[in-house]
Amino acid sequence: PRCILRVPGLIAAPFEPFTLPMALANDAVIRDGAIIGDPTEGALVVLAAKSGLDVEETRRAFPRVAEVPFDAEYKLMATFHEMDEGGRRVVRCFVKGAPDVLLARSTHYLNVEGATEPMAGDGQERVLAENDRMAAEGLRVLAVARRDFDPATFDPAGDLLALVSELELLALIGIVDPPRKEARDAIALCKDAGIRVRMITGDHATTAAAIAGQLGIEGRALTGAEFAAMSDDELNAEVDGIGVVARVAPEDKVRLVSILKGQGNIVAMTGDGVNDAPALTRADIGVAMGITGTEVTKDAAEMILTDDNFATIVTAVEGGRGLYDNLMKYVRVQMIMLAGFILLFVGAGIFTIANGTPLLPLQILWINFA
């Protein structure tokens, strides 16, 4: 649909306060129906447009005066814009990021009628419960929030991350990112071929576990914090039962690769972001995404997927195993022929057959070729 639909009789909430951060705290652009930038951010741009916002005009009307770029360490992005609020000029901070991170930085929330209410009481429990409900359905969940500052005291060159606190939580957004059927089939094929597939992701643990179940990835799900808290001895003992590691830091990815290699496994690691590059370098085979992958990731990888499709990795493994099998067949044939020639000439020498030369050089070449 081209707009957000609702059921008649329910509260007709104004969408602008909730979707404005999706348009402004966002770097993605939609051009001719295609996303330029991060696909998750592109989904937020589409949602903002469906709510009635002209995203490009909105960005021109409210340019950024400062920003906190997204970082995996603090899992949020914040932008600052000058705008009018009730006849007074304010610098408004719009934030998007992981729900648990924004919830920890929020003191209030905006209810459906547009009124601000304190987060204390059952507010946090309601947010966490809704987050878990959506994550259990396999949705990628993001949160958006805001905070106003006085333009006279706002310093765009100061510590902006410290200002991203005492926020007013606005909304949770559930994004459907269904696994491809060919990926599910490819993972099943990997299992039959003796290849173990694991998921290591920045998503919420509940979301990651739900998607892993849809894909057929076996093993329990851990959070990055639980993974980091395990000693090397514990991890070596339990790594076989781990199928998903969620909310990870870059060092967690490198550590998992190192543990698996230490147990004698050949490890292939896939990724598309700058934070994936160290793990791709550490793995035996680094696989980068050709469409969404960064140049740093592509430089660190041994293989680049031009279609960003996991099933292509399985096709490449199948082709590689075929080449190896053919090479080994050739080597075996040559070794058998060489052993036959040696025995033939040794026997001819011992028993003085054909003066010790049962075959001429041209005859040996003919046998090798024919």
mmCIF file of C-alpha atoms in Angstrom, residues 9-299:
data_model
loop_
_atom_site.group_PDB
_atom_site.id
_atom_site.type_symbol
_atom_site.label_atom_id
_atom_site.label_comp_id
_atom_site.label_asym_id
_atom_site.label_seq_id
_atom_site.Cartn_x
_atom_site.Cartn_y
_atom_site.Cartn_z
ATOM 1 C CA GLY A 9 -13.013 3.456 15.134
ATOM 2 C CA LEU A 10 -9.506 3.235 16.611
ATOM 3 C CA ILE A 11 -7.541 6.317 17.629
ATOM 4 C CA ALA A 12 -6.315 8.173 14.542
ATOM 5 C CA ALA A 13 -2.880 9.081 15.880
ATOM 6 C CA PRO A 14 -0.842 11.771 14.107
ATOM 7 C CA PHE A 15 2.113 9.933 12.584
ATOM 8 C CA GLU A 16 4.461 12.892 12.069
ATOM 9 C CA PRO A 17 6.043 12.960 15.571
ATOM 10 C CA PHE A 18 6.786 9.247 15.340
ATOM 11 C CA THR A 19 8.045 9.069 11.741
ATOM 12 C CA LEU A 20 9.985 12.353 11.558
ATOM 13 C CA PRO A 21 13.082 10.738 13.140
ATOM 14 C CA MET A 22 12.906 7.972 10.543
ATOM 15 C CA ALA A 23 13.319 10.575 7.802
ATOM 16 C CA LEU A 24 15.910 12.831 9.463
ATOM 17 C CA ALA A 25 18.145 10.478 11.507
ATOM 18 C CA ASN A 26 18.785 8.541 8.341
ATOM 19 C CA ASP A 27 21.298 8.535 5.469
ATOM 20 C CA ALA A 28 19.447 6.285 2.997
ATOM 21 C CA VAL A 29 17.867 7.595 -0.203
ATOM 22 C CA ILE A 30 15.212 6.017 -2.433
ATOM 23 C CA ARG A 31 15.839 6.558 -6.154
ATOM 24 C CA ASP A 32 13.582 5.025 -8.833
ATOM 25 C CA GLY A 33 12.363 2.402 -6.402
ATOM 26 C CA ALA A 34 15.882 1.340 -5.378
ATOM 27 C CA ILE A 35 17.627 1.945 -2.053
ATOM 28 C CA ILE A 36 20.889 3.873 -2.009
ATOM 29 C CA GLY A 37 22.480 3.132 1.346
ATOM 30 C CA ASP A 38 21.709 0.712 4.160
ATOM 31 C CA PRO A 39 18.615 -1.461 3.493
ATOM 32 C CA THR A 40 17.383 -1.103 7.094
ATOM 33 C CA GLU A 41 17.544 2.687 6.830
ATOM 34 C CA GLY A 42 15.823 2.418 3.464
ATOM 35 C CA ALA A 43 12.901 0.626 5.111
ATOM 36 C CA LEU A 44 12.544 3.524 7.553
ATOM 37 C CA VAL A 45 12.537 6.042 4.694
ATOM 38 C CA VAL A 46 9.725 4.102 3.025
ATOM 39 C CA LEU A 47 7.729 4.015 6.270
ATOM 40 C CA ALA A 48 8.174 7.773 6.733
ATOM 41 C CA ALA A 49 6.972 8.348 3.173
ATOM 42 C CA LYS A 50 3.923 6.109 3.722
ATOM 43 C CA SER A 51 3.016 8.211 6.761
ATOM 44 C CA GLY A 52 2.702 11.224 4.452
ATOM 45 C CA LEU A 53 6.141 12.834 4.754
ATOM 46 C CA ASP A 54 7.995 14.114 1.720
ATOM 47 C CA VAL A 55 11.367 12.871 2.916
ATOM 48 C CA GLU A 56 13.577 14.907 0.563
ATOM 49 C CA GLU A 57 11.725 18.168 1.246
ATOM 50 C CA THR A 58 11.719 17.430 4.981
ATOM 51 C CA ARG A 59 15.488 17.002 4.938
ATOM 52 C CA ARG A 60 15.891 20.282 3.063
ATOM 53 C CA ALA A 61 13.565 22.088 5.479
ATOM 54 C CA PHE A 62 15.378 20.763 8.571
ATOM 55 C CA PRO A 63 19.087 20.400 7.743
ATOM 56 C CA ARG A 64 21.457 18.827 10.248
ATOM 57 C CA VAL A 65 23.447 21.120 12.485
ATOM 58 C CA ALA A 66 25.336 18.197 14.093
ATOM 59 C CA GLU A 67 25.270 14.417 14.221
ATOM 60 C CA VAL A 68 26.498 11.339 16.074
ATOM 61 C CA PRO A 69 27.231 8.702 13.400
ATOM 62 C CA PHE A 70 26.178 5.119 14.039
ATOM 63 C CA ASP A 71 28.755 2.974 15.796
ATOM 64 C CA ALA A 72 28.515 -0.671 16.806
ATOM 65 C CA GLU A 73 29.904 0.243 20.232
ATOM 66 C CA TYR A 74 26.928 2.395 21.273
ATOM 67 C CA LYS A 75 24.392 1.085 18.696
ATOM 68 C CA LEU A 76 22.641 4.348 17.861
ATOM 69 C CA MET A 77 22.663 7.277 15.453
ATOM 70 C CA ALA A 78 21.640 10.812 16.410
ATOM 71 C CA THR A 79 21.107 13.965 14.353
ATOM 72 C CA PHE A 80 20.415 17.531 15.535
ATOM 73 C CA HIS A 81 18.109 19.978 13.719
ATOM 74 C CA GLU A 82 16.842 23.497 14.351
ATOM 75 C CA MET A 83 13.040 23.772 14.311
ATOM 76 C CA ASP A 84 10.081 25.611 15.864
ATOM 77 C CA GLU A 85 8.163 24.065 18.756
ATOM 78 C CA GLY A 86 5.140 26.002 19.944
ATOM 79 C CA GLY A 87 6.497 29.324 18.696
ATOM 80 C CA ARG A 88 9.963 28.903 20.203
ATOM 81 C CA ARG A 89 13.177 27.894 18.483
ATOM 82 C CA VAL A 90 14.764 24.606 19.629
ATOM 83 C CA VAL A 91 17.539 22.256 18.572
ATOM 84 C CA ARG A 92 15.868 18.857 18.405
ATOM 85 C CA CYS A 93 17.853 15.666 18.641
ATOM 86 C CA PHE A 94 16.421 12.668 16.774
ATOM 87 C CA VAL A 95 17.818 9.247 17.651
ATOM 88 C CA LYS A 96 17.400 5.782 16.205
ATOM 89 C CA GLY A 97 19.029 2.605 17.436
ATOM 90 C CA ALA A 98 18.686 -0.645 19.333
ATOM 91 C CA PRO A 99 15.584 -0.655 21.580
ATOM 92 C CA ASP A 100 17.434 -1.726 24.722
ATOM 93 C CA VAL A 101 20.040 0.998 24.221
ATOM 94 C CA LEU A 102 17.485 3.790 23.677
ATOM 95 C CA LEU A 103 15.305 2.521 26.515
ATOM 96 C CA ALA A 104 18.260 2.797 28.906
ATOM 97 C CA ARG A 105 18.741 6.420 27.779
ATOM 98 C CA SER A 106 15.032 7.377 27.962
ATOM 99 C CA THR A 107 13.157 8.939 30.885
ATOM 100 C CA HIS A 108 9.814 9.598 29.129
ATOM 101 C CA TYR A 109 7.771 8.323 26.212
ATOM 102 C CA LEU A 110 5.226 9.834 23.829
ATOM 103 C CA ASN A 111 1.847 8.121 24.026
ATOM 104 C CA VAL A 112 -0.540 7.575 21.122
ATOM 105 C CA GLU A 113 -2.472 10.779 21.936
ATOM 106 C CA GLY A 114 0.745 12.799 21.620
ATOM 107 C CA ALA A 115 1.222 13.435 25.369
ATOM 108 C CA THR A 116 4.505 12.900 27.201
ATOM 109 C CA GLU A 117 4.449 10.402 30.070
ATOM 110 C CA PRO A 118 7.213 9.304 32.487
ATOM 111 C CA MET A 119 8.912 6.003 31.721
ATOM 112 C CA ALA A 120 8.908 5.094 35.420
ATOM 113 C CA GLY A 121 6.353 2.504 36.467
ATOM 114 C CA ASP A 122 5.269 -0.029 33.878
ATOM 115 C CA GLY A 123 6.620 1.949 30.907
ATOM 116 C CA GLN A 124 9.885 0.027 30.622
ATOM 117 C CA GLU A 125 8.188 -3.338 31.072
ATOM 118 C CA ARG A 126 5.693 -2.537 28.298
ATOM 119 C CA VAL A 127 8.471 -1.507 25.911
ATOM 120 C CA LEU A 128 10.550 -4.615 26.681
ATOM 121 C CA ALA A 129 7.533 -6.898 26.342
ATOM 122 C CA GLU A 130 6.622 -5.412 22.952
ATOM 123 C CA ASN A 131 10.232 -5.618 21.826
ATOM 124 C CA ASP A 132 10.382 -9.315 22.772
ATOM 125 C CA ARG A 133 7.028 -10.001 21.081
ATOM 126 C CA MET A 134 8.170 -8.551 17.752
ATOM 127 C CA ALA A 135 11.633 -10.094 17.992
ATOM 128 C CA ALA A 136 10.096 -13.537 18.627
ATOM 129 C CA GLU A 137 8.320 -13.184 15.265
ATOM 130 C CA GLY A 138 11.695 -12.765 13.570
ATOM 131 C CA LEU A 139 11.352 -8.999 13.124
ATOM 132 C CA ARG A 140 14.378 -6.708 13.294
ATOM 133 C CA VAL A 141 13.338 -4.115 15.887
ATOM 134 C CA LEU A 142 14.563 -0.515 16.038
ATOM 135 C CA ALA A 143 13.545 2.346 18.315
ATOM 136 C CA VAL A 144 13.319 6.099 17.708
ATOM 137 C CA ALA A 145 13.464 8.870 20.304
ATOM 138 C CA ARG A 146 13.986 12.641 20.631
ATOM 139 C CA ARG A 147 15.138 15.424 22.947
ATOM 140 C CA ASP A 148 15.045 19.235 22.715
ATOM 141 C CA PHE A 149 17.874 21.654 23.546
ATOM 142 C CA ASP A 150 18.117 25.437 23.873
ATOM 143 C CA PRO A 151 19.902 26.817 20.776
ATOM 144 C CA ALA A 152 21.685 29.404 22.952
ATOM 145 C CA THR A 153 23.469 26.722 24.990
ATOM 146 C CA PHE A 154 23.777 23.958 22.401
ATOM 147 C CA ASP A 155 27.394 23.366 21.303
ATOM 148 C CA PRO A 156 27.635 21.362 18.045
ATOM 149 C CA ALA A 157 31.369 20.844 18.643
ATOM 150 C CA GLY A 158 30.918 19.401 22.145
ATOM 151 C CA ASP A 159 30.469 15.831 23.366
ATOM 152 C CA LEU A 160 27.277 15.074 21.464
ATOM 153 C CA LEU A 161 27.017 11.455 22.580
ATOM 154 C CA ALA A 162 26.736 12.629 26.188
ATOM 155 C CA LEU A 163 23.691 14.703 25.163
ATOM 156 C CA VAL A 164 21.901 11.594 23.898
ATOM 157 C CA SER A 165 20.305 10.939 27.283
ATOM 158 C CA GLU A 166 17.063 11.749 29.114
ATOM 159 C CA LEU A 167 15.324 10.970 25.831
ATOM 160 C CA GLU A 168 11.638 10.793 25.008
ATOM 161 C CA LEU A 169 11.003 7.381 23.438
ATOM 162 C CA LEU A 170 8.699 7.644 20.418
ATOM 163 C CA ALA A 171 8.176 4.258 18.778
ATOM 164 C CA LEU A 172 9.397 0.741 18.098
ATOM 165 C CA ILE A 173 9.658 -0.329 14.462
ATOM 166 C CA GLY A 174 9.552 -3.973 13.380
ATOM 167 C CA ILE A 175 11.211 -4.679 10.045
ATOM 168 C CA VAL A 176 10.524 -7.894 8.143
ATOM 169 C CA ASP A 177 13.714 -9.359 6.676
ATOM 170 C CA PRO A 178 12.592 -12.861 5.692
ATOM 171 C CA PRO A 179 15.290 -15.392 4.855
ATOM 172 C CA ARG A 180 15.472 -16.442 1.232
ATOM 173 C CA LYS A 181 14.168 -19.919 0.420
ATOM 174 C CA GLU A 182 17.405 -20.710 -1.381
ATOM 175 C CA ALA A 183 19.347 -19.845 1.790
ATOM 176 C CA ARG A 184 17.276 -22.322 3.804
ATOM 177 C CA ASP A 185 17.821 -24.998 1.139
ATOM 178 C CA ALA A 186 21.535 -24.180 0.971
ATOM 179 C CA ILE A 187 21.939 -24.570 4.744
ATOM 180 C CA ALA A 188 20.260 -27.985 4.572
ATOM 181 C CA LEU A 189 22.643 -28.926 1.752
ATOM 182 C CA CYS A 190 25.585 -27.728 3.880
ATOM 183 C CA LYS A 191 24.499 -30.021 6.701
ATOM 184 C CA ASP A 192 24.403 -33.005 4.332
ATOM 185 C CA ALA A 193 27.875 -32.036 3.051
ATOM 186 C CA GLY A 194 29.371 -31.883 6.561
ATOM 187 C CA ILE A 195 29.487 -28.077 6.766
ATOM 188 C CA ARG A 196 28.235 -26.476 10.019
ATOM 189 C CA VAL A 197 26.551 -23.073 9.573
ATOM 190 C CA ARG A 198 26.413 -20.581 12.456
ATOM 191 C CA MET A 199 24.902 -17.114 12.689
ATOM 192 C CA ILE A 200 26.812 -14.236 14.291
ATOM 193 C CA THR A 201 24.883 -10.979 14.147
ATOM 194 C CA GLY A 202 24.234 -7.587 15.661
ATOM 195 C CA ASP A 203 20.498 -8.281 15.911
ATOM 196 C CA HIS A 204 18.601 -8.881 19.140
ATOM 197 C CA ALA A 205 19.083 -12.436 20.444
ATOM 198 C CA THR A 206 15.368 -13.271 20.200
ATOM 199 C CA THR A 207 15.207 -12.042 16.587
ATOM 200 C CA ALA A 208 18.355 -13.953 15.661
ATOM 201 C CA ALA A 209 17.076 -17.162 17.283
ATOM 202 C CA ALA A 210 13.747 -16.884 15.439
ATOM 203 C CA ILE A 211 15.442 -16.382 12.058
ATOM 204 C CA ALA A 212 17.918 -19.188 12.801
ATOM 205 C CA GLY A 213 14.956 -21.486 13.433
ATOM 206 C CA GLN A 214 13.422 -20.508 10.087
ATOM 207 C CA LEU A 215 16.728 -21.192 8.334
ATOM 208 C CA GLY A 216 17.357 -24.515 10.051
ATOM 209 C CA ILE A 217 20.487 -23.365 11.895
ATOM 210 C CA GLU A 218 20.974 -25.674 14.864
ATOM 211 C CA GLY A 219 22.255 -24.773 18.320
ATOM 212 C CA ARG A 220 21.351 -22.402 21.132
ATOM 213 C CA ALA A 221 21.496 -18.602 20.933
ATOM 214 C CA LEU A 222 23.838 -16.488 23.077
ATOM 215 C CA THR A 223 24.135 -12.749 23.486
ATOM 216 C CA GLY A 224 27.477 -11.077 22.856
ATOM 217 C CA ALA A 225 27.773 -10.346 26.579
ATOM 218 C CA GLU A 226 27.268 -14.021 27.479
ATOM 219 C CA PHE A 227 29.737 -15.048 24.780
ATOM 220 C CA ALA A 228 32.387 -12.576 25.995
ATOM 221 C CA ALA A 229 31.934 -13.696 29.610
ATOM 222 C CA MET A 230 32.862 -17.303 28.760
ATOM 223 C CA SER A 231 36.489 -18.339 29.221
ATOM 224 C CA ASP A 232 38.377 -19.976 26.362
ATOM 225 C CA ASP A 233 38.144 -23.363 28.089
ATOM 226 C CA GLU A 234 34.363 -23.001 28.531
ATOM 227 C CA LEU A 235 33.956 -21.880 24.930
ATOM 228 C CA ASN A 236 36.029 -24.772 23.601
ATOM 229 C CA ALA A 237 33.831 -27.183 25.536
ATOM 230 C CA GLU A 238 30.500 -25.627 24.543
ATOM 231 C CA VAL A 239 31.079 -24.172 21.068
ATOM 232 C CA ASP A 240 29.574 -27.248 19.354
ATOM 233 C CA GLY A 241 26.201 -26.449 20.939
ATOM 234 C CA ILE A 242 26.223 -22.743 19.974
ATOM 235 C CA GLY A 243 24.390 -21.870 16.768
ATOM 236 C CA VAL A 244 23.729 -18.144 17.176
ATOM 237 C CA VAL A 245 25.663 -15.302 18.784
ATOM 238 C CA ALA A 246 23.718 -12.021 18.845
ATOM 239 C CA ARG A 247 24.480 -8.403 19.722
ATOM 240 C CA VAL A 248 28.154 -9.034 19.018
ATOM 241 C CA ALA A 249 31.183 -6.772 19.072
ATOM 242 C CA PRO A 250 33.843 -7.102 16.320
ATOM 243 C CA GLU A 251 36.211 -8.867 18.728
ATOM 244 C CA ASP A 252 33.556 -11.531 19.395
ATOM 245 C CA LYS A 253 33.576 -12.465 15.718
ATOM 246 C CA VAL A 254 37.363 -12.780 15.660
ATOM 247 C CA ARG A 255 37.298 -14.866 18.847
ATOM 248 C CA LEU A 256 34.705 -17.298 17.471
ATOM 249 C CA VAL A 257 36.765 -17.776 14.309
ATOM 250 C CA SER A 258 39.924 -18.349 16.387
ATOM 251 C CA ILE A 259 38.209 -20.915 18.646
ATOM 252 C CA LEU A 260 36.847 -22.862 15.669
ATOM 253 C CA LYS A 261 40.205 -22.812 13.876
ATOM 254 C CA GLY A 262 41.929 -23.922 17.073
ATOM 255 C CA GLN A 263 39.766 -27.057 17.035
ATOM 256 C CA GLY A 264 41.052 -27.951 13.567
ATOM 257 C CA ASN A 265 38.122 -26.628 11.538
ATOM 258 C CA ILE A 266 38.392 -24.883 8.179
ATOM 259 C CA VAL A 267 36.461 -21.657 8.764
ATOM 260 C CA ALA A 268 34.732 -19.428 6.217
ATOM 261 C CA MET A 269 33.360 -16.089 7.465
ATOM 262 C CA THR A 270 30.922 -13.845 5.631
ATOM 263 C CA GLY A 271 30.285 -10.146 6.239
ATOM 264 C CA ASP A 272 29.599 -6.770 4.663
ATOM 265 C CA GLY A 273 30.590 -4.102 7.224
ATOM 266 C CA VAL A 274 33.896 -2.540 8.246
ATOM 267 C CA ASN A 275 33.599 -4.303 11.617
ATOM 268 C CA ASP A 276 33.582 -7.682 9.834
ATOM 269 C CA ALA A 277 36.988 -7.129 8.203
ATOM 270 C CA PRO A 278 39.162 -8.421 11.115
ATOM 271 C CA ALA A 279 37.179 -11.680 11.305
ATOM 272 C CA LEU A 280 37.303 -12.131 7.519
ATOM 273 C CA THR A 281 41.082 -11.713 7.639
ATOM 274 C CA ARG A 282 41.416 -14.206 10.511
ATOM 275 C CA ALA A 283 39.249 -16.859 8.808
ATOM 276 C CA ASP A 284 40.662 -19.374 6.339
ATOM 277 C CA ILE A 285 38.263 -18.011 3.713
ATOM 278 C CA GLY A 286 36.805 -14.509 3.998
ATOM 279 C CA VAL A 287 33.643 -13.934 1.964
ATOM 280 C CA ALA A 288 32.495 -10.338 1.333
ATOM 281 C CA MET A 289 29.216 -9.064 -0.071
ATOM 282 C CA GLY A 290 29.659 -7.456 -3.485
ATOM 283 C CA ILE A 291 26.517 -5.283 -3.378
ATOM 284 C CA THR A 292 26.202 -4.114 0.243
ATOM 285 C CA GLY A 293 29.810 -4.773 1.285
ATOM 286 C CA THR A 294 32.248 -1.970 2.075
ATOM 287 C CA GLU A 295 35.530 -1.608 0.204
ATOM 288 C CA VAL A 296 37.428 -2.463 3.408
ATOM 289 C CA THR A 297 35.545 -5.762 3.674
ATOM 290 C CA LYS A 298 36.114 -6.599 0.015
ATOM 291 C CA ASP A 299 39.859 -5.945 0.371
#
